[in-house]
PDB file of C-alpha atoms in Angstrom:
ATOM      1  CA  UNK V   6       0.000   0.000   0.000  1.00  0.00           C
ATOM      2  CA  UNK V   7       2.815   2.692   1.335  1.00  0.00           C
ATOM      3  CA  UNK V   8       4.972   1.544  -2.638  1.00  0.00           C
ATOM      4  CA  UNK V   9       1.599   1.772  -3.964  1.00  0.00           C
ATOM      5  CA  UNK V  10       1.213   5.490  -2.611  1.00  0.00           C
ATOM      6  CA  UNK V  11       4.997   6.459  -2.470  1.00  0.00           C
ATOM      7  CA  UNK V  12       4.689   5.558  -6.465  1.00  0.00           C
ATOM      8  CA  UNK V  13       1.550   7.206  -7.219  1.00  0.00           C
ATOM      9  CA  UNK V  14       3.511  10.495  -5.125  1.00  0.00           C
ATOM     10  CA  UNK V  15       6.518   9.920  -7.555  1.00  0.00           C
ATOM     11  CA  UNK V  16       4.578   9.938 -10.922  1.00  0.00           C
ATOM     12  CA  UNK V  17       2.571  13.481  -9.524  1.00  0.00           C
ATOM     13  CA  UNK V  18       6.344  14.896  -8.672  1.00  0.00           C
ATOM     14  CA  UNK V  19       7.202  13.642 -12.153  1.00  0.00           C
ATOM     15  CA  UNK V  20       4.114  15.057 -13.793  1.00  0.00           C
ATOM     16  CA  UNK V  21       4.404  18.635 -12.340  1.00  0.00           C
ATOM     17  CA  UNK V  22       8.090  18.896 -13.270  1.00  0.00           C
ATOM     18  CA  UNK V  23       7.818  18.245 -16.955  1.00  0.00           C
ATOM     19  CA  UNK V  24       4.775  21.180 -16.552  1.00  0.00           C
ATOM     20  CA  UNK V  25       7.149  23.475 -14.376  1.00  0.00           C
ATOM     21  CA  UNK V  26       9.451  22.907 -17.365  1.00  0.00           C
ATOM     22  CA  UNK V  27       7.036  23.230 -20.153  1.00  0.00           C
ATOM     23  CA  UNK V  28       6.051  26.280 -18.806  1.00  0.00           C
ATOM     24  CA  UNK V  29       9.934  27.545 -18.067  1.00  0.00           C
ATOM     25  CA  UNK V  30      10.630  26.647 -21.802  1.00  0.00           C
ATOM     26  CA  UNK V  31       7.420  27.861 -23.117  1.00  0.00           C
ATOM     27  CA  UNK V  32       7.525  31.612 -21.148  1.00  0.00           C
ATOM     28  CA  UNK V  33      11.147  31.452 -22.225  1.00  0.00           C
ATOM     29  CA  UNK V  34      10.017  31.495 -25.864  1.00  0.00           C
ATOM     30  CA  UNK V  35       7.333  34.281 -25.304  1.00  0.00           C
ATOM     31  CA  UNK V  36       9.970  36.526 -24.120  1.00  0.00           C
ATOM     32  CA  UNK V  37      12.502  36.133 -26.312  1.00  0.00           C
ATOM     33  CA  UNK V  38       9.800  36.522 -29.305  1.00  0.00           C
ATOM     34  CA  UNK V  39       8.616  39.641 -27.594  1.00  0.00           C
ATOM     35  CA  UNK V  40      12.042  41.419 -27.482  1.00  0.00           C
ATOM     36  CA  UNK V  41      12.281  40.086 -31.448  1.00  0.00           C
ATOM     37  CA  UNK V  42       9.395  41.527 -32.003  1.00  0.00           C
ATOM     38  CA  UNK V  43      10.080  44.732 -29.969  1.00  0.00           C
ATOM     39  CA  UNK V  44      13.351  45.198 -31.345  1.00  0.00           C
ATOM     40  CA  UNK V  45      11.828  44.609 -34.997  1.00  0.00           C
ATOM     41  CA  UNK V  46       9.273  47.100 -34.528  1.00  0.00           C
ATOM     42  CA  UNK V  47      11.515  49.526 -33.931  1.00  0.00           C
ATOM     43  CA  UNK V  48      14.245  49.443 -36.892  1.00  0.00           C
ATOM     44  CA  UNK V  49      10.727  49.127 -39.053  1.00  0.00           C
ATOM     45  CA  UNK V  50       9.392  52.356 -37.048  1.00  0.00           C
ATOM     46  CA  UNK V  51      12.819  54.084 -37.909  1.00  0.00           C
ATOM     47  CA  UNK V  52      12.210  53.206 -41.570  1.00  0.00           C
ATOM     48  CA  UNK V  53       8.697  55.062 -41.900  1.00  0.00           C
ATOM     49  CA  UNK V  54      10.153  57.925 -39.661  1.00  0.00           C
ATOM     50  CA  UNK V  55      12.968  58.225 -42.504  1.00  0.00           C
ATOM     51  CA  UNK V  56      11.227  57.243 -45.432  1.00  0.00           C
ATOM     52  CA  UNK V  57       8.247  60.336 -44.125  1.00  0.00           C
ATOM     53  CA  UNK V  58      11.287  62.736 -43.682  1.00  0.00           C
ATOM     54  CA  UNK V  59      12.431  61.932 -47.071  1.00  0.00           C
ATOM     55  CA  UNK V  60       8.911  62.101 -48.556  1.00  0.00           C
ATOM     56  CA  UNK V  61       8.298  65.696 -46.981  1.00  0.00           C
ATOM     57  CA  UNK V  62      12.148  67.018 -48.100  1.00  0.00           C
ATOM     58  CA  UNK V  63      10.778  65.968 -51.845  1.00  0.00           C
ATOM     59  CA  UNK V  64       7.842  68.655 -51.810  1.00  0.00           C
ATOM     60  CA  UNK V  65      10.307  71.275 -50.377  1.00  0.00           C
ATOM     61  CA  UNK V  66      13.544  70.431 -53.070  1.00  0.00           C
ATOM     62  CA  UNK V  67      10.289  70.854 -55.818  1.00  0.00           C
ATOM     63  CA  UNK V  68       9.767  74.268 -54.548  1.00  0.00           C
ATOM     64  CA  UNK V  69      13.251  74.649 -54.040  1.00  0.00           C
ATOM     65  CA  UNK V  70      14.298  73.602 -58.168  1.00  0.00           C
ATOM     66  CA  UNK V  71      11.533  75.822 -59.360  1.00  0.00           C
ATOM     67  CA  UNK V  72      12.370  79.008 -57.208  1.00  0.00           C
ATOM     68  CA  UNK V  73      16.645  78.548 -58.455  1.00  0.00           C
ATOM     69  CA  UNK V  74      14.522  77.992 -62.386  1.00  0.00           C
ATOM     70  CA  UNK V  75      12.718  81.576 -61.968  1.00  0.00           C
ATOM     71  CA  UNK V  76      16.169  82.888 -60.432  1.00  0.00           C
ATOM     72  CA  UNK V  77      18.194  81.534 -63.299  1.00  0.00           C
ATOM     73  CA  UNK V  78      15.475  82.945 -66.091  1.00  0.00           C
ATOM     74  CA  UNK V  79      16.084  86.836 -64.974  1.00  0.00           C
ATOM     75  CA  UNK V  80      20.128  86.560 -64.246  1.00  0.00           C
ATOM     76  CA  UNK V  81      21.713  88.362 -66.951  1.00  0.00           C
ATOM     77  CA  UNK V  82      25.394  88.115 -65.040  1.00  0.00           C
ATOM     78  CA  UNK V  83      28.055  85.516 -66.368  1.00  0.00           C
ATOM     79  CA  UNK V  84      28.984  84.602 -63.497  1.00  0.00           C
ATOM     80  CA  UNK V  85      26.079  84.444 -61.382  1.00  0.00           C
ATOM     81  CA  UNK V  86      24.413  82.663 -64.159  1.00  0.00           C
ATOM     82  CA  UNK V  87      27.001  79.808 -63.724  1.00  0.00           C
ATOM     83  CA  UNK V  88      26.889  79.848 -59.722  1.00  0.00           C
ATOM     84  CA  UNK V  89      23.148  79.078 -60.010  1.00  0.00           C
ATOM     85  CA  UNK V  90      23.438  76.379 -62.665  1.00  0.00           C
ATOM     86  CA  UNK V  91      26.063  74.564 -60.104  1.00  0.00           C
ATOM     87  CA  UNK V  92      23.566  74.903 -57.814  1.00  0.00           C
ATOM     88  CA  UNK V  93      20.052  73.721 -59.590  1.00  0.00           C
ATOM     89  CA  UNK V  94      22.160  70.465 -61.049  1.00  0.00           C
ATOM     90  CA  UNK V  95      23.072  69.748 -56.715  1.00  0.00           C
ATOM     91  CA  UNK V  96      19.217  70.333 -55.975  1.00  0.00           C
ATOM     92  CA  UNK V  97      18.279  68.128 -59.293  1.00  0.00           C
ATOM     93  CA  UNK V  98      20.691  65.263 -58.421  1.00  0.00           C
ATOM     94  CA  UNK V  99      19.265  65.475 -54.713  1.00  0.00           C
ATOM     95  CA  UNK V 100      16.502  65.341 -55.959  1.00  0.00           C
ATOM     96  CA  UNK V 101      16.322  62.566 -58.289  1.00  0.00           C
ATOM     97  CA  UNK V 102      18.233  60.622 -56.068  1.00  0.00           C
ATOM     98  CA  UNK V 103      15.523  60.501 -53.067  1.00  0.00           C
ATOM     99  CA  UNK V 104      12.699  60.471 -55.823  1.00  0.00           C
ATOM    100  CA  UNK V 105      14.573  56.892 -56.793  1.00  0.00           C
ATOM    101  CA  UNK V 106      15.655  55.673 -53.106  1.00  0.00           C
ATOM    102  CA  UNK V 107      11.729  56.446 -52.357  1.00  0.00           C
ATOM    103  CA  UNK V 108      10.288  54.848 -55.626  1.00  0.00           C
ATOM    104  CA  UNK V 109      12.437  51.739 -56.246  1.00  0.00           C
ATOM    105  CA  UNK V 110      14.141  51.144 -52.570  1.00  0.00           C
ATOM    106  CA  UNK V 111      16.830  51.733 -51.161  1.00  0.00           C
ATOM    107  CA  UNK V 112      19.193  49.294 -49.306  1.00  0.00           C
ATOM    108  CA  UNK V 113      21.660  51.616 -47.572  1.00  0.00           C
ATOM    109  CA  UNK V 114      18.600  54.091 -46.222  1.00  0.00           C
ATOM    110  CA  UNK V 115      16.343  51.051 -45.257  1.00  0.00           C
ATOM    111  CA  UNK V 116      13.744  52.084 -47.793  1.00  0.00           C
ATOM    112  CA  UNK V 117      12.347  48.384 -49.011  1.00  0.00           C
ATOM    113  CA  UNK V 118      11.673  47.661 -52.383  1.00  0.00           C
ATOM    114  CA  UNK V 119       8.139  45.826 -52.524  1.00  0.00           C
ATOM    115  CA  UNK V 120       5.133  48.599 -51.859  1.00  0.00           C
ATOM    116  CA  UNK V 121       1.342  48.773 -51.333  1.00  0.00           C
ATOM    117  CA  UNK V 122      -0.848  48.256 -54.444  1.00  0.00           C
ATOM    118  CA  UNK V 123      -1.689  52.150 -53.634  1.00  0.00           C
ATOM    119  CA  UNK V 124       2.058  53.441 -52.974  1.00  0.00           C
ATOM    120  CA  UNK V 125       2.497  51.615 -56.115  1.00  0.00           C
ATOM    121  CA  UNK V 126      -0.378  53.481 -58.013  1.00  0.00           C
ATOM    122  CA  UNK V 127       0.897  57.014 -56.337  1.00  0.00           C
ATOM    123  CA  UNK V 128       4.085  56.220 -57.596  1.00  0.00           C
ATOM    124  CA  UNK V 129       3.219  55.405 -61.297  1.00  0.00           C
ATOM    125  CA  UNK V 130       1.016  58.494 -60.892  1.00  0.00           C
ATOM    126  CA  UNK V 131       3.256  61.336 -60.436  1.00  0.00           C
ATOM    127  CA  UNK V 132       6.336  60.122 -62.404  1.00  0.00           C
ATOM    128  CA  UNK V 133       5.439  61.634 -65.218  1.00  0.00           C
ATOM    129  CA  UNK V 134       4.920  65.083 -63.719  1.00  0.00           C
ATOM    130  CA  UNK V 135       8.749  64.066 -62.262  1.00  0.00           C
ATOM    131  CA  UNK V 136      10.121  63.408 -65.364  1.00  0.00           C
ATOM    132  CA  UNK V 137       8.629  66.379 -67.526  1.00  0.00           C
ATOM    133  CA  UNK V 138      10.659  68.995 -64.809  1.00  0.00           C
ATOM    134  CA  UNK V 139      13.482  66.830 -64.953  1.00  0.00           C
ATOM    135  CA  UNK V 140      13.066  67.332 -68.869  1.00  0.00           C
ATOM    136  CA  UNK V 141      12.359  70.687 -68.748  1.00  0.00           C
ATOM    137  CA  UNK V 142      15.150  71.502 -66.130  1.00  0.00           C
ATOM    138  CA  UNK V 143      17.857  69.899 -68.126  1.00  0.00           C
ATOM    139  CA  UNK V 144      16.473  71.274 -71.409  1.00  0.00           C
ATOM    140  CA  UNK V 145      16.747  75.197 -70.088  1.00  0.00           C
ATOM    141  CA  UNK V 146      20.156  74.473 -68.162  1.00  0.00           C
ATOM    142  CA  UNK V 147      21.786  73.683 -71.526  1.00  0.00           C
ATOM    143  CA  UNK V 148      20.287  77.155 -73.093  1.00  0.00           C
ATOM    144  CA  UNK V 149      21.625  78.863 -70.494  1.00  0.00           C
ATOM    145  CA  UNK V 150      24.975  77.850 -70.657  1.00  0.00           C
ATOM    146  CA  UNK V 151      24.962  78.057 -74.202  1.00  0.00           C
ATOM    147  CA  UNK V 152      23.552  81.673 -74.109  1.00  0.00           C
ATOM    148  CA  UNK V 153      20.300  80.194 -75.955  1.00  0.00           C
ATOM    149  CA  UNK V 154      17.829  82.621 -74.872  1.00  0.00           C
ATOM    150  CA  UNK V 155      14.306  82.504 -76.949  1.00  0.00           C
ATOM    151  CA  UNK V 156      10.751  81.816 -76.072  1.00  0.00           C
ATOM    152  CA  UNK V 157      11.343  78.473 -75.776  1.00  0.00           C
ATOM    153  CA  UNK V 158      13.283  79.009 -72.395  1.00  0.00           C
ATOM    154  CA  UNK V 159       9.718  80.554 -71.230  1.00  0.00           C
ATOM    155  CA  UNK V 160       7.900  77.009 -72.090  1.00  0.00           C
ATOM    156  CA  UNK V 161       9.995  75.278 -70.233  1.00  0.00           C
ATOM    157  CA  UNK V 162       9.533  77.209 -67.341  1.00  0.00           C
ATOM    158  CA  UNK V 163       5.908  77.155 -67.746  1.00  0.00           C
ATOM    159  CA  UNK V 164       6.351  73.158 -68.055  1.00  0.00           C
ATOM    160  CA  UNK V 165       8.272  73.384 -65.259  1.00  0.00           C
ATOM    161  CA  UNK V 166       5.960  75.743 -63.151  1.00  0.00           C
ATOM    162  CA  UNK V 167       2.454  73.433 -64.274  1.00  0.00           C
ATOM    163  CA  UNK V 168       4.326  70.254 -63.134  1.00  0.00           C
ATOM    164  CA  UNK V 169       5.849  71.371 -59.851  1.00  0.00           C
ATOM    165  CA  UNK V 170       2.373  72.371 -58.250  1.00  0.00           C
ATOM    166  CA  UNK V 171       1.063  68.462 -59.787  1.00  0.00           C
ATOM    167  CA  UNK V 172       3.826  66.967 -58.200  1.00  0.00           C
ATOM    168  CA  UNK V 173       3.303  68.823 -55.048  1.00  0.00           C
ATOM    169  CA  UNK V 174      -0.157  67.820 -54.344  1.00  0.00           C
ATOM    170  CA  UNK V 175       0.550  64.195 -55.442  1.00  0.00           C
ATOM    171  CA  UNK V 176       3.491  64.251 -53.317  1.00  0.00           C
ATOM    172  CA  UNK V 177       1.161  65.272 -50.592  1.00  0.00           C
ATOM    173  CA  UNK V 178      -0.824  62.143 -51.001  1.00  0.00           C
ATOM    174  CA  UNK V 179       2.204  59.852 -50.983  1.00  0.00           C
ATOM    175  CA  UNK V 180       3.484  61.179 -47.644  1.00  0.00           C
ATOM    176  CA  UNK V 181      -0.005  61.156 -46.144  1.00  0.00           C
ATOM    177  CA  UNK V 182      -0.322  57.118 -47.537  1.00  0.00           C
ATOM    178  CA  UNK V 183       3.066  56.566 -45.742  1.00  0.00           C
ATOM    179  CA  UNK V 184       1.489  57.960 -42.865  1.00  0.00           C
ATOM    180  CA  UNK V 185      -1.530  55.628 -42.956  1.00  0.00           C
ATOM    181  CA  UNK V 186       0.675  52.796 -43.665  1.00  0.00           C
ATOM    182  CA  UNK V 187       2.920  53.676 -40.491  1.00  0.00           C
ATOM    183  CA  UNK V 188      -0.125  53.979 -37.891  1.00  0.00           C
ATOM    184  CA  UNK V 189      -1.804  50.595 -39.138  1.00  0.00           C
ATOM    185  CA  UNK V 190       1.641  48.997 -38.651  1.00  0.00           C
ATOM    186  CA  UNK V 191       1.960  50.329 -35.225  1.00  0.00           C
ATOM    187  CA  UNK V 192      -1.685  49.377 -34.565  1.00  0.00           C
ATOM    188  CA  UNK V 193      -0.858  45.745 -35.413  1.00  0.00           C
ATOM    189  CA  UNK V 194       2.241  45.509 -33.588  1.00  0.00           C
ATOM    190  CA  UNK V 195       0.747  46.687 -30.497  1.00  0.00           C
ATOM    191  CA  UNK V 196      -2.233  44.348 -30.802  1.00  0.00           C
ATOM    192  CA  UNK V 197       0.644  41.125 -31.808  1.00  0.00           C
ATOM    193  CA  UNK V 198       2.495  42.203 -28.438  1.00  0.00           C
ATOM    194  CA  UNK V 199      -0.665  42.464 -26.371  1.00  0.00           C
ATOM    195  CA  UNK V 200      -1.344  38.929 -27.715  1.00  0.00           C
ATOM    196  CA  UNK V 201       1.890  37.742 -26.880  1.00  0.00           C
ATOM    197  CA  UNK V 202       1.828  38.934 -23.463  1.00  0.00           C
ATOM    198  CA  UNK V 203      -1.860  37.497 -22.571  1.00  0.00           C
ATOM    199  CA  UNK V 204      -0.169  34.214 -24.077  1.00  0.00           C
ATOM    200  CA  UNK V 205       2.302  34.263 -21.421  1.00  0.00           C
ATOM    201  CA  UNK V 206       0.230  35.199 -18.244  1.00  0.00           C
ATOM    202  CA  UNK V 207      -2.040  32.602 -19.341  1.00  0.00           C
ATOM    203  CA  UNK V 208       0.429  30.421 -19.269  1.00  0.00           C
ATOM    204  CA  UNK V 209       1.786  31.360 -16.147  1.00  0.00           C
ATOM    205  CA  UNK V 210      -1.974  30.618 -14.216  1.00  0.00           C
ATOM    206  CA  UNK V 211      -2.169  26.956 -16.057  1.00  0.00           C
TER     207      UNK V 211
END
């Protein structure tokens, strides 16, 4: 009767230390998945922040371009003329460069390639606004440093002037999409650690 007990005593012991260790192990996991997690969130919450900074620095180098084009139109001095063509081409390659980073990725900024179907559609939607001041930038640059100076030069920055307040207001939706994107993404990250973390009290009442 007393083996009979002492056994039965020894197979509950046995029992509730494979459970004390199932639970060790499994709260173990939880916790090393949350700080994953945690620490994932926040190199993907650095991303948005720079990829919204980036976005917002876009609308101002548009107004920027277009206020050194008007500039450039009514110099008449040599060498003023050249300073501000040194200039525009910095604010154009600065320019096209975050336009690209923003639109296609970017590995050494942490901007990711793949996009929302309407990033995507944003995207497709203002390059050609993009391109035609790129065009039309390039196009009066080379008459002014060739001394070209005709009615054409006032096209362009017509072109340039129509465009720029196109791309501004689409630009405006793209930043405000990355902002949507952002919150949801916080949203479910706070509602995937909540989850976790009921997950782990419940298993520390079982």
């Amino acid at each position: 009767m007393r083996n009979s007990a002492a056994a039965s005593v020894d197979i509950s012991f046995k029992n509730l230390r494979r459970l004390y260790l199932f639970a060790l192990l499994t709260i173990a996991v939880t916790v090393l998945l949350s700080q994953l997690l945690i620490q994932y969130n926040l190199n993907s919450q650095l991303s948005d922040s720079r990829i919204i900074n980036i976005s917002g620095k876009q609308r101002m180098l548009s107004q920027k371009l277009t206020k050194e084009i008007l500039i450039l139109n009514f110099v008449t001095d040599t060498t003023k003329s050249k300073e501000e063509i040194i200039q525009i081409n910095k604010t154009i390659s600065l320019w096209k460069f975050n336009q690209n980073a923003l639109e296609n990725g970017n590995d050494s900024l942490g901007f990711p390639k793949e996009k929302s179907k309407a990033l995507a559609a944003l995207f497709k939607g203002i390059r050609p606004n993009f391109k035609a001041i790129i065009d039309a930038s390039a196009l009066f640059l080379e008459n002014k440093k060739t001394k070209k100076e005709s009615a054409e030069n006032q096209k362009l920055v017509q072109i340039i002037l129509k465009n720029e307040a196109v791309f501004l207001s689409k630009m405006n939706q793209i930043v405000g999409e990355y902002d949507k994107e952002a919150l949801k993404k916080v949203t479910l990250q706070s509602k995937t650690e909540y989850a976790i973390l009921l997950f782990t009290i419940l298993v520390l009442l079982l």
